[in-house]
Coordinates of N, CA and C in Angstrom, one line a residue:
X1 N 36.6 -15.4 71.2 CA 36.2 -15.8 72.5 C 35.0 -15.0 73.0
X2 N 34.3 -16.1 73.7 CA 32.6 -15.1 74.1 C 33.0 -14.6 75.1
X3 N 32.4 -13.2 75.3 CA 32.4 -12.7 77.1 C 31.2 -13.8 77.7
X4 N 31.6 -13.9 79.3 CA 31.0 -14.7 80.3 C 29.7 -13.5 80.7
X5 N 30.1 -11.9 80.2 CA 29.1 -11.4 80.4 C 28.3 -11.0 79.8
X6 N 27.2 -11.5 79.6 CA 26.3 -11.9 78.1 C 25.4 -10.3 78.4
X7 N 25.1 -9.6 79.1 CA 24.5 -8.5 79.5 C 25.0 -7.0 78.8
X8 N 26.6 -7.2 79.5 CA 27.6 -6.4 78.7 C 27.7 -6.3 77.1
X9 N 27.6 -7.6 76.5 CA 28.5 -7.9 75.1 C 27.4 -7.9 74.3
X10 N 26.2 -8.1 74.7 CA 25.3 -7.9 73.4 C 24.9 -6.6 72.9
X11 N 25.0 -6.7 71.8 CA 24.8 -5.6 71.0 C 25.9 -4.0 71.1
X12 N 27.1 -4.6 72.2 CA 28.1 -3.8 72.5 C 28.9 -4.0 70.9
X13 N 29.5 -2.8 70.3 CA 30.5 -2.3 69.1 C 31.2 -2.5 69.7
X14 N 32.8 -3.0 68.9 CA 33.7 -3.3 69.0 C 34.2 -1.5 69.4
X15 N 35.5 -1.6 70.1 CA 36.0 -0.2 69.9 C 36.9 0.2 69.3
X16 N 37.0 -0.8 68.3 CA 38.3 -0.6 67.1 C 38.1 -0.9 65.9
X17 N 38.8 -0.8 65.0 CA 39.2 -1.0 63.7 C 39.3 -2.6 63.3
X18 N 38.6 -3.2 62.7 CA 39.2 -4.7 62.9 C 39.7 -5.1 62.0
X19 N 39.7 -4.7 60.5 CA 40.5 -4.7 59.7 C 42.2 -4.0 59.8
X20 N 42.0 -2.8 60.6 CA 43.2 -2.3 61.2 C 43.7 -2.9 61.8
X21 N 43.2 -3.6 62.5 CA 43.8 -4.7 63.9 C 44.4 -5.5 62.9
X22 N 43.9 -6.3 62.3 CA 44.7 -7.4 61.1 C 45.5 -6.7 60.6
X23 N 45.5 -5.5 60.1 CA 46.5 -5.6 58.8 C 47.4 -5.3 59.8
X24 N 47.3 -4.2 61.2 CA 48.7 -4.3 62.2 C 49.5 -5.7 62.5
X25 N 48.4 -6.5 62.8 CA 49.2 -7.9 63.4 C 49.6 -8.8 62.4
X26 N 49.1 -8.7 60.7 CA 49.8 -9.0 59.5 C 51.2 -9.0 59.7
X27 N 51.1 -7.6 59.5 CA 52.6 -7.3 59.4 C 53.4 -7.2 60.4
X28 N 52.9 -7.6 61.4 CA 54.3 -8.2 62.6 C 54.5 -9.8 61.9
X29 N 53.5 -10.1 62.1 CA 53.7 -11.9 61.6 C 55.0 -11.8 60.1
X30 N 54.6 -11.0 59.1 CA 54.8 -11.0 58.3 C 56.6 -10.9 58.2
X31 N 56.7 -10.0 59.0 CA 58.4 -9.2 59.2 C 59.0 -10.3 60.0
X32 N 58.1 -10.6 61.5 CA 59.0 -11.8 62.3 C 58.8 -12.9 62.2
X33 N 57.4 -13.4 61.5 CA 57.5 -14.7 61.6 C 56.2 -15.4 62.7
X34 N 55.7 -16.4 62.7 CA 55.0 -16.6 64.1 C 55.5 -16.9 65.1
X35 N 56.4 -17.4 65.1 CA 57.8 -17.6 66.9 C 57.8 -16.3 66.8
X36 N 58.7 -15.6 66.6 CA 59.5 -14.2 66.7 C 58.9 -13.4 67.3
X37 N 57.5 -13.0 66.6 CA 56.6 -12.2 66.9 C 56.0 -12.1 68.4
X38 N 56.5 -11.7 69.8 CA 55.8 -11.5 70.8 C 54.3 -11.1 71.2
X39 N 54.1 -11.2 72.2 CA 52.7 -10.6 72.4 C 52.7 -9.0 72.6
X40 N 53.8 -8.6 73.1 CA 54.1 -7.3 72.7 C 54.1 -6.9 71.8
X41 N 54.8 -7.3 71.0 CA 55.0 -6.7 69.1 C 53.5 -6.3 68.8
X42 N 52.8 -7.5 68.9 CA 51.2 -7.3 68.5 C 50.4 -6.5 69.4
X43 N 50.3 -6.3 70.6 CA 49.8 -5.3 71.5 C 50.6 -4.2 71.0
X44 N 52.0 -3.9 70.5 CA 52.2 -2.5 70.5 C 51.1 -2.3 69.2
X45 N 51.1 -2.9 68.1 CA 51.3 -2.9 66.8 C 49.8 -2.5 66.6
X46 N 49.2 -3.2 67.2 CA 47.7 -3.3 67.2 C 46.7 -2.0 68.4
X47 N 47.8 -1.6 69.6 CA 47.2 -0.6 70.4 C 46.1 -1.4 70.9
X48 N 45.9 -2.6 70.7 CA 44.8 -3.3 71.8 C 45.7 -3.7 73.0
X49 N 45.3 -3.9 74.2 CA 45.7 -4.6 75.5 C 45.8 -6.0 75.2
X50 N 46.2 -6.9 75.6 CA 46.4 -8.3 76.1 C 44.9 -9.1 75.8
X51 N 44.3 -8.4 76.6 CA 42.7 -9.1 76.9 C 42.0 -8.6 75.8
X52 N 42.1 -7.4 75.2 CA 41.1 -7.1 74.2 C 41.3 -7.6 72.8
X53 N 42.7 -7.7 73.1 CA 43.0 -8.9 71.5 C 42.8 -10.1 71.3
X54 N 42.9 -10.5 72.8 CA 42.4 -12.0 72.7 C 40.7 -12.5 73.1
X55 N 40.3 -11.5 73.6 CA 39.3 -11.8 73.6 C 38.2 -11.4 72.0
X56 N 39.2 -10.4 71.3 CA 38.6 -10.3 69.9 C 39.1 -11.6 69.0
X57 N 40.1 -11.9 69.2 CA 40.8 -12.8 68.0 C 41.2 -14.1 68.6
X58 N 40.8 -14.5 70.2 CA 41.1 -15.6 70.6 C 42.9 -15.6 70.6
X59 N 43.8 -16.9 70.6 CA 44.8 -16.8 71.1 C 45.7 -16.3 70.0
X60 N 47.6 -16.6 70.1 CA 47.8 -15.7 69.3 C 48.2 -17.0 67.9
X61 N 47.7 -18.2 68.1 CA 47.9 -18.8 67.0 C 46.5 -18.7 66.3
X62 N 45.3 -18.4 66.5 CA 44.3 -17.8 66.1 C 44.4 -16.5 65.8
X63 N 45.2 -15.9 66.2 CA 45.4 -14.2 65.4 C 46.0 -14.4 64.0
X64 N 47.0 -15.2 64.6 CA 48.0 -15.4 63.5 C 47.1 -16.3 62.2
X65 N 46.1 -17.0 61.9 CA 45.4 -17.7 61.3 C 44.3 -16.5 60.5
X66 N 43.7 -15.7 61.2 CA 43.3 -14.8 60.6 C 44.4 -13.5 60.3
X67 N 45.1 -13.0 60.6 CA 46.2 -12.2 59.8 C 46.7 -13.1 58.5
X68 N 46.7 -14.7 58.6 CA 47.2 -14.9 57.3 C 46.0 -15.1 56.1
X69 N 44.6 -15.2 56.7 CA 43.6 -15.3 55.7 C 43.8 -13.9 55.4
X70 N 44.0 -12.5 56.2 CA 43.8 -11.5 55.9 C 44.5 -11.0 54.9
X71 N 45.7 -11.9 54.9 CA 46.9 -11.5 53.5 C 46.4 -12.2 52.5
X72 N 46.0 -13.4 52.7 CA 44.9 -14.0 51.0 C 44.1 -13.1 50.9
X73 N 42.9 -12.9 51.6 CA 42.1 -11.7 51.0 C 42.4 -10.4 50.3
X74 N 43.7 -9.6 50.7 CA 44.2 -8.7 50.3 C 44.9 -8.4 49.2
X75 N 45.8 -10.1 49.1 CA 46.7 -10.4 47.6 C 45.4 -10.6 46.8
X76 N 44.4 -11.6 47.0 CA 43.0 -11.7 45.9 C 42.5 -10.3 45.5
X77 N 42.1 -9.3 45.9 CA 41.8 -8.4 46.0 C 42.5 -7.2 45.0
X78 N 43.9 -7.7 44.8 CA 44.6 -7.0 44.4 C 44.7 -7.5 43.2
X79 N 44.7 -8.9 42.6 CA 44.6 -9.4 41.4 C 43.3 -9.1 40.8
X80 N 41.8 -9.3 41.5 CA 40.8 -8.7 40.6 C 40.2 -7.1 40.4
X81 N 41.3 -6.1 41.2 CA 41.3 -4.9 40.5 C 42.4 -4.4 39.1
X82 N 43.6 -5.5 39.6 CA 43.8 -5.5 37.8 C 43.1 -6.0 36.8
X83 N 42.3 -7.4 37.0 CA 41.9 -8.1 36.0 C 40.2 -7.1 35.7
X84 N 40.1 -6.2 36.6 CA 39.0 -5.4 36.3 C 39.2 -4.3 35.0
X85 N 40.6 -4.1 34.7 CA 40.8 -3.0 33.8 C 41.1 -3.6 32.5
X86 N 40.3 -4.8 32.3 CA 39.5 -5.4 31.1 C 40.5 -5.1 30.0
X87 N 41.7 -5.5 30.6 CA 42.8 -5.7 29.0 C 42.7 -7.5 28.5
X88 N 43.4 -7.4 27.3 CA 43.3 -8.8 26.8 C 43.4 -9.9 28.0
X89 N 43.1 -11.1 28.1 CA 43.2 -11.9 28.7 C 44.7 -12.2 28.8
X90 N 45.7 -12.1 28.5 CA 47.0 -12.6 28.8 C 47.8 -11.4 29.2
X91 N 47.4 -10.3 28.7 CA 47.7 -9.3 29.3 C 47.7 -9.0 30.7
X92 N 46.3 -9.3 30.9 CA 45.7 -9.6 32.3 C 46.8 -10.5 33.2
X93 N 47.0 -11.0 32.8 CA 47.9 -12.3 33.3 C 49.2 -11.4 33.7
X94 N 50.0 -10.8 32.5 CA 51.2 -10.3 32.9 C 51.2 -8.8 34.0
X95 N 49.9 -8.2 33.3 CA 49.8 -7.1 34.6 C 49.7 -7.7 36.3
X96 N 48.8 -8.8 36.2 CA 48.6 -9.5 37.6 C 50.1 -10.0 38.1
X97 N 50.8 -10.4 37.3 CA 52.7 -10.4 38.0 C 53.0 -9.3 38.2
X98 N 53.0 -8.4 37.2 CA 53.7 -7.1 37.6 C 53.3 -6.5 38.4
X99 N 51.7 -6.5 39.1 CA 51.5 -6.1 40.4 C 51.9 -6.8 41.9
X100 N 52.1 -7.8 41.6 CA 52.5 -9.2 42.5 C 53.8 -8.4 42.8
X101 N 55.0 -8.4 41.7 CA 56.5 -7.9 42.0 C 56.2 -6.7 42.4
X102 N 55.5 -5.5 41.7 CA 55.5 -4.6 42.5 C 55.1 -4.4 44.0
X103 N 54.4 -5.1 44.5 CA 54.3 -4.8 45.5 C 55.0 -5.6 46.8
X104 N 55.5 -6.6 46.2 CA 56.4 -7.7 47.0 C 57.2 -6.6 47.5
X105 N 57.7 -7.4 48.6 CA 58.4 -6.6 50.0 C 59.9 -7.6 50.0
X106 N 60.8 -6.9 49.7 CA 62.5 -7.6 49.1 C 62.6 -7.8 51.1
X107 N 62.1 -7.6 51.7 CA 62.7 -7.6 53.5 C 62.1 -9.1 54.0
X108 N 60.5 -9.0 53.7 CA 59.5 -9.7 54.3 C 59.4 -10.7 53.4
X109 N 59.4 -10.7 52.3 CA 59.4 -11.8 51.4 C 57.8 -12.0 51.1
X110 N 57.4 -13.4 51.0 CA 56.0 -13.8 50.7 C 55.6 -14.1 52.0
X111 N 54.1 -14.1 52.7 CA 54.1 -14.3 54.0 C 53.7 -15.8 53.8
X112 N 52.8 -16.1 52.7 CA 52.7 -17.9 52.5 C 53.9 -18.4 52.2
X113 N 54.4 -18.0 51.7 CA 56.0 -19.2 51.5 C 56.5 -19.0 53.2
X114 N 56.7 -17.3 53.9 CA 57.3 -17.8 55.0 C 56.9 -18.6 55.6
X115 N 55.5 -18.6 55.7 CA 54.7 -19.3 56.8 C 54.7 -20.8 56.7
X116 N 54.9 -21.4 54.8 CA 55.3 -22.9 54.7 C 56.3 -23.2 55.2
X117 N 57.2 -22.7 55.0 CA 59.0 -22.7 55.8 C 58.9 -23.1 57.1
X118 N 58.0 -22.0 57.9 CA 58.3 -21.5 59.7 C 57.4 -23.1 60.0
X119 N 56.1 -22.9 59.8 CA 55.3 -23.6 60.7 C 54.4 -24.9 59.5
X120 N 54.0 -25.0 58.6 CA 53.6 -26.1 58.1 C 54.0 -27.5 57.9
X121 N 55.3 -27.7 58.1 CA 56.0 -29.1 58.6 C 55.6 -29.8 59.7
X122 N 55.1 -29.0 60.6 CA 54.8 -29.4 61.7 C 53.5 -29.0 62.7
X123 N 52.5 -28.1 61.5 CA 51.7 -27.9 62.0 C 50.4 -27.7 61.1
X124 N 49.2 -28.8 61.3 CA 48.2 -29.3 60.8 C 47.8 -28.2 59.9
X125 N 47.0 -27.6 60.6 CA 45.8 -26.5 60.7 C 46.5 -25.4 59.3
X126 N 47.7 -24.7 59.9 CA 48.3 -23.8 59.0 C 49.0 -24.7 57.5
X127 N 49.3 -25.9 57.7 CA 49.6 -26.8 56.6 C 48.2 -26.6 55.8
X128 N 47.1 -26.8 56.5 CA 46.1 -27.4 55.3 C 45.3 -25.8 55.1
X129 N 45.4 -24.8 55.5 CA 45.2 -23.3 55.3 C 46.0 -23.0 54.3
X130 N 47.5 -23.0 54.0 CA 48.2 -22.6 53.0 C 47.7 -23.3 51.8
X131 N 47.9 -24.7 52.2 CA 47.5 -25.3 50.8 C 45.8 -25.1 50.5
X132 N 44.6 -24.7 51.0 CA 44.0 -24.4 50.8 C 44.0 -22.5 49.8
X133 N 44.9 -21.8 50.3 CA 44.9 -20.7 49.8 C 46.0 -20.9 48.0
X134 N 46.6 -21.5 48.9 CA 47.6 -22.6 47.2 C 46.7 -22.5 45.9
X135 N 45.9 -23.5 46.6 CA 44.8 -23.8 45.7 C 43.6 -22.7 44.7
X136 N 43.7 -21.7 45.8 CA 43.0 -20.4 45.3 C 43.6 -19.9 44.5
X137 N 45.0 -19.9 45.0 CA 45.6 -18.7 43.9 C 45.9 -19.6 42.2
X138 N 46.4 -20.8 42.6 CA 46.3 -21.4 41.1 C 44.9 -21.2 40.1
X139 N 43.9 -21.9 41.0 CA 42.6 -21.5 40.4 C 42.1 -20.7 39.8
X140 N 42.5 -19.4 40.4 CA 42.3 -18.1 39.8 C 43.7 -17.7 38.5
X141 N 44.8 -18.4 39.0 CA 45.4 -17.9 37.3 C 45.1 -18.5 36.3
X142 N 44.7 -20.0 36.8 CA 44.4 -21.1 35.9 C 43.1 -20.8 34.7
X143 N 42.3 -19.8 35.7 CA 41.0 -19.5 34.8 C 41.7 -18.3 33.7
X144 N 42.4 -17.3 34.3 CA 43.1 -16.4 33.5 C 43.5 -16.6 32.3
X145 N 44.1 -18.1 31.9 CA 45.1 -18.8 31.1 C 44.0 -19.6 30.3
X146 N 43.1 -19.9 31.0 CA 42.1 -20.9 30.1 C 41.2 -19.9 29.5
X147 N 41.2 -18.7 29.6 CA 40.3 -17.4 29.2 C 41.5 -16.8 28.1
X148 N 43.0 -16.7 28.3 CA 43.6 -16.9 27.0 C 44.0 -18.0 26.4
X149 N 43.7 -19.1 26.5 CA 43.5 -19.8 25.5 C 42.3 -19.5 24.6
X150 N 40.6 -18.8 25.2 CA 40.5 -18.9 24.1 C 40.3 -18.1 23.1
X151 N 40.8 -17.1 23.4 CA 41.2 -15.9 23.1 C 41.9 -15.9 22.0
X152 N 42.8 -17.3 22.0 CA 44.0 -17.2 20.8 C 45.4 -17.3 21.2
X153 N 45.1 -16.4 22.6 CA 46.7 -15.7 23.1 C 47.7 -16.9 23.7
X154 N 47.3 -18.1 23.6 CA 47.8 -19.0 24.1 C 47.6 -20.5 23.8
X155 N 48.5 -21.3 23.5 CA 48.6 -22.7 23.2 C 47.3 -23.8 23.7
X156 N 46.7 -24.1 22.7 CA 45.9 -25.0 22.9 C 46.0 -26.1 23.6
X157 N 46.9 -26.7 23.5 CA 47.6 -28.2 24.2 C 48.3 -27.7 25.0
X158 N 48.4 -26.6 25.8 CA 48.5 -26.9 27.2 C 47.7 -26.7 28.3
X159 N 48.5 -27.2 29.5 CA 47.5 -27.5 30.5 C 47.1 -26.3 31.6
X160 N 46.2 -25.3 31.5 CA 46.1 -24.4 32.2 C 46.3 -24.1 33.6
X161 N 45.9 -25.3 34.2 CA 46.5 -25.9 35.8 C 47.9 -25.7 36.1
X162 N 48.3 -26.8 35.0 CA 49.6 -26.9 35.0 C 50.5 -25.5 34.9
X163 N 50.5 -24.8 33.7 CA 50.9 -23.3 33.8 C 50.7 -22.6 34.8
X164 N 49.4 -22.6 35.4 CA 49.4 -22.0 37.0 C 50.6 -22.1 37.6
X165 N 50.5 -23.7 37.9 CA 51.1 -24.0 38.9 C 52.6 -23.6 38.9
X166 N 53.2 -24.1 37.3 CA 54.4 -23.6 37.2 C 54.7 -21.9 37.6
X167 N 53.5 -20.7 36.9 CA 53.7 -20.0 37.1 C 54.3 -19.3 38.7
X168 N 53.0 -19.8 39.6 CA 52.8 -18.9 41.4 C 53.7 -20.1 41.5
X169 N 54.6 -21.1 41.7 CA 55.7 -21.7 42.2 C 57.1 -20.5 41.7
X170 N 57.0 -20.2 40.5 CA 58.1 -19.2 40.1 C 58.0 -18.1 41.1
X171 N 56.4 -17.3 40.6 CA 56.5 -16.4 41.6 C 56.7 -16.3 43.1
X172 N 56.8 -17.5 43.5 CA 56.9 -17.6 45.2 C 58.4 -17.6 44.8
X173 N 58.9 -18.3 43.9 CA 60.9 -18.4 44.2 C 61.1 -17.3 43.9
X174 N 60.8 -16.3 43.1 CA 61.2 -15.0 42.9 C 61.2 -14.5 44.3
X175 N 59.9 -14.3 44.9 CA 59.8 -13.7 46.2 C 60.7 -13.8 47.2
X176 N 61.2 -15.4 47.6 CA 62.1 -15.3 48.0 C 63.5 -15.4 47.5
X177 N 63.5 -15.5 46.8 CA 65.1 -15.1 46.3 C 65.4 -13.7 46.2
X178 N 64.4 -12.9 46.6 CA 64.3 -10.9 46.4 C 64.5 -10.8 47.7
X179 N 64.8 -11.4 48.3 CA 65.4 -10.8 49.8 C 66.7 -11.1 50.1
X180 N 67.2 -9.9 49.2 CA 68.7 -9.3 49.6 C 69.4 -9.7 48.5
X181 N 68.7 -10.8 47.0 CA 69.9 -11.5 46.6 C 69.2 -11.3 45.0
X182 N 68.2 -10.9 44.9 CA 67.1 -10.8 43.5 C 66.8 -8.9 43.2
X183 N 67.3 -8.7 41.7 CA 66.4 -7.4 41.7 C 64.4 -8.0 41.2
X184 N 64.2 -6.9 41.9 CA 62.5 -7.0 41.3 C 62.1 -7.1 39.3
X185 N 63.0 -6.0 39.1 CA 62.9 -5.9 37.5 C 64.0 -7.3 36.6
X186 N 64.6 -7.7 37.4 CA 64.8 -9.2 36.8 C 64.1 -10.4 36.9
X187 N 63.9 -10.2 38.4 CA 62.6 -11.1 38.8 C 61.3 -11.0 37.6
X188 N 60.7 -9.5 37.6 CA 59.6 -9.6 36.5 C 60.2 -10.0 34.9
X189 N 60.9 -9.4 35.0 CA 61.9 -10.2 33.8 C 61.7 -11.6 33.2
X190 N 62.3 -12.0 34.0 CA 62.1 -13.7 34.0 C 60.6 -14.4 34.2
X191 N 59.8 -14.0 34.9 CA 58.3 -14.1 34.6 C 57.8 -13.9 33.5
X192 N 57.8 -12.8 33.3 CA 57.4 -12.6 31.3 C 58.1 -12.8 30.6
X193 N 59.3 -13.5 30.5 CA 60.1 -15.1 29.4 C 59.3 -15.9 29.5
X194 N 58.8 -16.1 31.0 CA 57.4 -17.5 31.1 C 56.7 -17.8 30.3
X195 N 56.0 -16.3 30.5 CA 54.4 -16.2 30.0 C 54.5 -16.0 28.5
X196 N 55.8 -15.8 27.9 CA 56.0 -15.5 26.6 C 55.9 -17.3 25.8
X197 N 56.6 -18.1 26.4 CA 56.5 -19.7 26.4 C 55.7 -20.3 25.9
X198 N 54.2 -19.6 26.4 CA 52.6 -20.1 26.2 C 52.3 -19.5 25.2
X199 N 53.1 -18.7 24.5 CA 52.0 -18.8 22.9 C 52.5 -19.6 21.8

């Protein structure tokens, strides 16, 4: 939201953290949910006031829209400093799960799968944002898989898409089946039976 006072706001610095501010109001969203989550929770969580969060991030369904690009950017981020430590191509692949399970959260679960559950049935915007980030994440394993194909490490006749897709669908049921009812090291377990499948 623009300030009304154009004299004030130009060239004025924010007086915070703004990736701080996301990752605080992430992880409210993330733990309660987008109903659940108060304007308090986020005012505590964030140390901004009322007015300075929304006039930084507009309302709180617009907070909530950027806290959840902030968790794509963060999970991407995290898959290309594995895939930077330049092991085989499918290797690559299995480290990039094992960092996924490691750092998955058995409480909070996945915040894209929550967020399909809570609010995409019935709401446009965040429907066609998830499945936009969907789409990222397949894309990016899909290239991983088509980089071990040709490498050797993996079956010619199959469909690299397709293996994505089956893969990050596993890995979201893992995710949530790890809250309260899944160990993590069975979970990774059964992901690399997957990946074993493809050669």
């Amino acid at each position: 939201m623009v300030s009304h006072n154009n004299h004030r706001s130009v060239g004025r610095p924010r007086e915070f953290d703004e990736q701080a501010v996301l990752n605080a109001a992430m992880d409210v969203f993330w733990r309660k949910g987008f109903e659940a989550a108060s304007l308090a929770d986020l005012c505590k969580a964030t140390g901004l006031h009322k007015g300075s969060l929304y006039s930084a991030f507009g309302d709180k369904h617009q907070l909530f829209m950027r806290a959840l690009e902030h968790y794509s950017h963060c999970e991407f981020e995290e898959v290309m400093e594995v895939v930077s430590m330049r092991a085989s191509p499918l290797q690559n692949i299995r480290n990039v799960v094992a960092k996924i399970m490691a750092t998955a959260d058995k409480d909070k679960g996945c915040m894209m799968v929550n967020t399909l559950v809570e609010l995409a049935p019935h709401d446009e915007i965040v429907r066609t944002a998830v499945r936009a980030f969907g789409e990222k994440r397949i894309a990016a394993v899909a290239e991983m898989i088509a980089a071990a194909q040709q490498a050797g490490e993996v079956r010619q006749d199959l469909s690299p898409r397709k293996l994505a897709m089956h893969l990050t669908m596993t890995i979201a049921g893992a995710n949530t089946m790890m809250k309260g009812m899944t160990d993590k090291d069975i979970a990774l377990e059964i992901l690399n039976d997957l990946i074993s499948c493809w050669t």
